[in-house]
Amino acid sequence: MIALPVAAVTAADVARATQDITGTEALERRTGAGDALVTAVGGGPLLQAPDPNEFAASEAELTGGPVDTAAAPPTAADVRAVLGERTRLLEVRRGAVVSVATDAGFDDAELLEVDLTDPLAAGLVELTSGRLPEGPGEVVVNAALAESGPGLLDTLRLRDGPSRAVVGTVESTEQTGYPLVAGPVGVGDGATDRVATTWIAETGPDGVSWEQVRALNAIGATAVSRVVLEDPPPLPPEVAELMAGSGPDEGLVAAAVLVVTMALMEVVLLAGPAFAVSARRQSRTLALVAAAGGTPRQGRRIVLASGLVLGGLAAALGTVVGLAAGWGVLPLLQLFSDSRFGPFDVPWSHLPVIAGFGLLSAFLAAVVPAVVASRQDVVAVLAGRRGDRRPSRRSPVLGLGLVAVGVALAAYGAGRASGGETLIAGSAILTVAGTVLLVPLVVAGVARVGRRAPLSLRYAVRDAARHRTRTAPAVAAVAATVAGVVALGIATSSDEAGNEQGYEAQLPMGWGLVSGSEVDAEGWAAAATAVLPGAEVAVVRGPVADDEEAGTYASVEVVPPGDRAGGSSTLFPNGWNSSLGTDWLVAAEVPDALAVLVDAGAATRAEADAALAAGGAVLLSEGDLSAGVELGVERYDLDTGEPLGQRVAERVEAAALPAGGGTYPPVAGVLSPAAARAVGLEVAPRAVLVSGAEISARAAEELDQAVAVTGRDGYLYVERGYVAPDETVVVQLVLFGLGAVLMLGGTLTATFLALADARPDLATLAAVGASPRRRRGVAAAYALVVGGTGAALGAAVGFVPGVAVSFPLTRGFAGDGVAARHVLDVPWTLIGLLVVALPLLVAALVWLTARSRLPLAARLD
């Protein structure tokens, strides 16, 4: 119970440290075989930390001055002027994404342009087959791309460029899951022209110093220097101040405190029964010590010392096992991660803390048995009887007080608009701690209720009540486990239910929409017809906002009469979505998709169609449109966003459509073709709607591939209503699995310790004629008492933080204020499995595995 948690935490910490690559770890992945990696940024002088990935920013931005956007990025000559004319620079361009022809159409791939045959590039990629590219017409690809398209000796075709020969396969030393194309500079046919140029620099034996890094910053470049990272200098004051930030996040601190406290409490409670049984076996020795003049304090020290010795040995063993387990599990973890792990890393500074956690757990687990042992009746123990004294009444009173404070704190946190999560986390600790103090009282109450139960169950509840120092920690451990699982289960279920209630459909149910930045309505419609022969295909038309040639973009505005100050915000206080591929539809009548989506009645739709027929507009707004609206178009500079003073406005007739009951309308509205012409809007196809046929998952995949073949960047969306993410189901399963493991471990441990402690009593039962099955029945009943009592108590306690945290989790926002919406969803199936099914399962396992016969022994106490 001590070694296993220490081993688990140690293994997890080793795995985390190994996958977290910082500082000089795997430096060759960034700098290759060179001394530094220099990146040309431009825009004036920069400030950076020794590792620019941690911090790098424009000096002008930090001082509040204007950024020199005209300052060109430094060139290779500028870099050599700083590092020395003998510096050798290998140009590297990375970060661009290219579209590559695959077996299924086109797929995006990361582009790396560098001469991989240069020795300075060693460490950027690993060659797995074939050879490295030697000319501008050759490339290598990784396995993620080769699986779906061009592999070794195939031809790679770029959507916007020439074809290249694939001469080898490689794997990036940083990540493996995303498709990769690599070749000499220029192989992407200009795809990397807009990404920052980097160079791997080789300067000589002294490397690139921090002074040279600062000099590179002065010309608008950042640098990752090998010698700087190996011996980092003090941070510049302004950088240190910015990197310090505003302190740790309050919510994360509260969550960390909650997790550590609950974990410590759980380990203490799980180990408690073992120390209680150990102390009982030492009762005669302790009684002899007391009879010889030993004080109660010395008796407590004896028990606590045994706890420290056992805890220290368990912590040391757990640390060693954890290190071995962490090393062994790394290859398995790497299979589930696309990012390459670093070298095996042991966080030595963490190990004493983790081992100390185990030692503290053992010490705390031995505290209650030590106190009970020091208070035992010496005469009774030496006479062969149990010397337990009556439990104190102060503990239940204190427990009730803690539970009351926890409930009040949870209620207060639930009612707060912000910051309530920290209070609720604190309330969970108080409530569980109070429950632990109440467990002996609850066990005694269960014993009184079980007076008329069958013999095995009656014996189990009375034995549990008689040996509360052994039973209470086990019941409390189960209760704490179930409380945490129930609280998290209610939180995740309520959060998911809130997401479902707040979901707003983008299209009518079962419809599909093909949209993209580059529209090919004719090709998309043909693809949809080919994949779904019986489908109805409609082209969505809307305004063209951007004019690349003129360097402008147009913004449509609608203003109610007499409200120029409020503008469009008066009619659309919450804004709108662009569910149909455009902000504004242009049509002679209300499109069917929009009418179905907002559930427009016949009369409302007829009124809207009349407004469009009259050359007006239809708005999805609750505003008063009886006097019409002013439809305007303002044009802005495409680069600076400044208005050009070319506003065109026209008063048009308007009608309103309901927004469909959601927070955001699917579009702003519908403009008639005449209204669009009146304000000078260019109209073009914006998307393609598909309806009238079932779009299965397979059909959607085929249509996506058919759309990709058209050569345009199209994307298919199919409305299937709210679909719960897989993570929600996984979380519920993990919670149940965690609860089951902890409940199983705690219950079985307590049960078999109780059976070992009760061997004289069970032997007496056998001597007076009890059948061999009776012992199995008693064992199963004891497991049922521990598991069932703890589960029921924990479920009740878990409702307190679970219900409370559902308020901040599901509190929605509407307009400019907090909405009153609150969603509570209790996972009754999960709770039923924990409270009913799992205790019965544990009891059945104990019944099947407990020994039926014991050698007859004399009763000792």
Short mmCIF file of C-alpha atoms in Angstrom, two decimals, residues 413-414 416-425:
data_model
loop_
_atom_site.label_atom_id
_atom_site.label_comp_id
_atom_site.label_asym_id
_atom_site.label_seq_id
_atom_site.Cartn_x
_atom_site.Cartn_y
_atom_site.Cartn_z
CA GLY A 413 -18.54 28.37 -4.23
CA ALA A 414 -21.38 27.16 -6.46
CA ARG A 416 -20.07 32.63 -7.11
CA ALA A 417 -19.82 33.95 -10.65
CA SER A 418 -16.06 33.29 -10.77
CA GLY A 419 -13.42 31.69 -8.59
CA GLY A 420 -15.83 29.17 -7.09
CA GLU A 421 -13.83 26.17 -8.26
CA THR A 422 -11.13 26.77 -5.64
CA LEU A 423 -13.69 26.94 -2.84
CA ILE A 424 -15.38 23.77 -4.09
CA ALA A 425 -12.02 21.96 -4.18
#
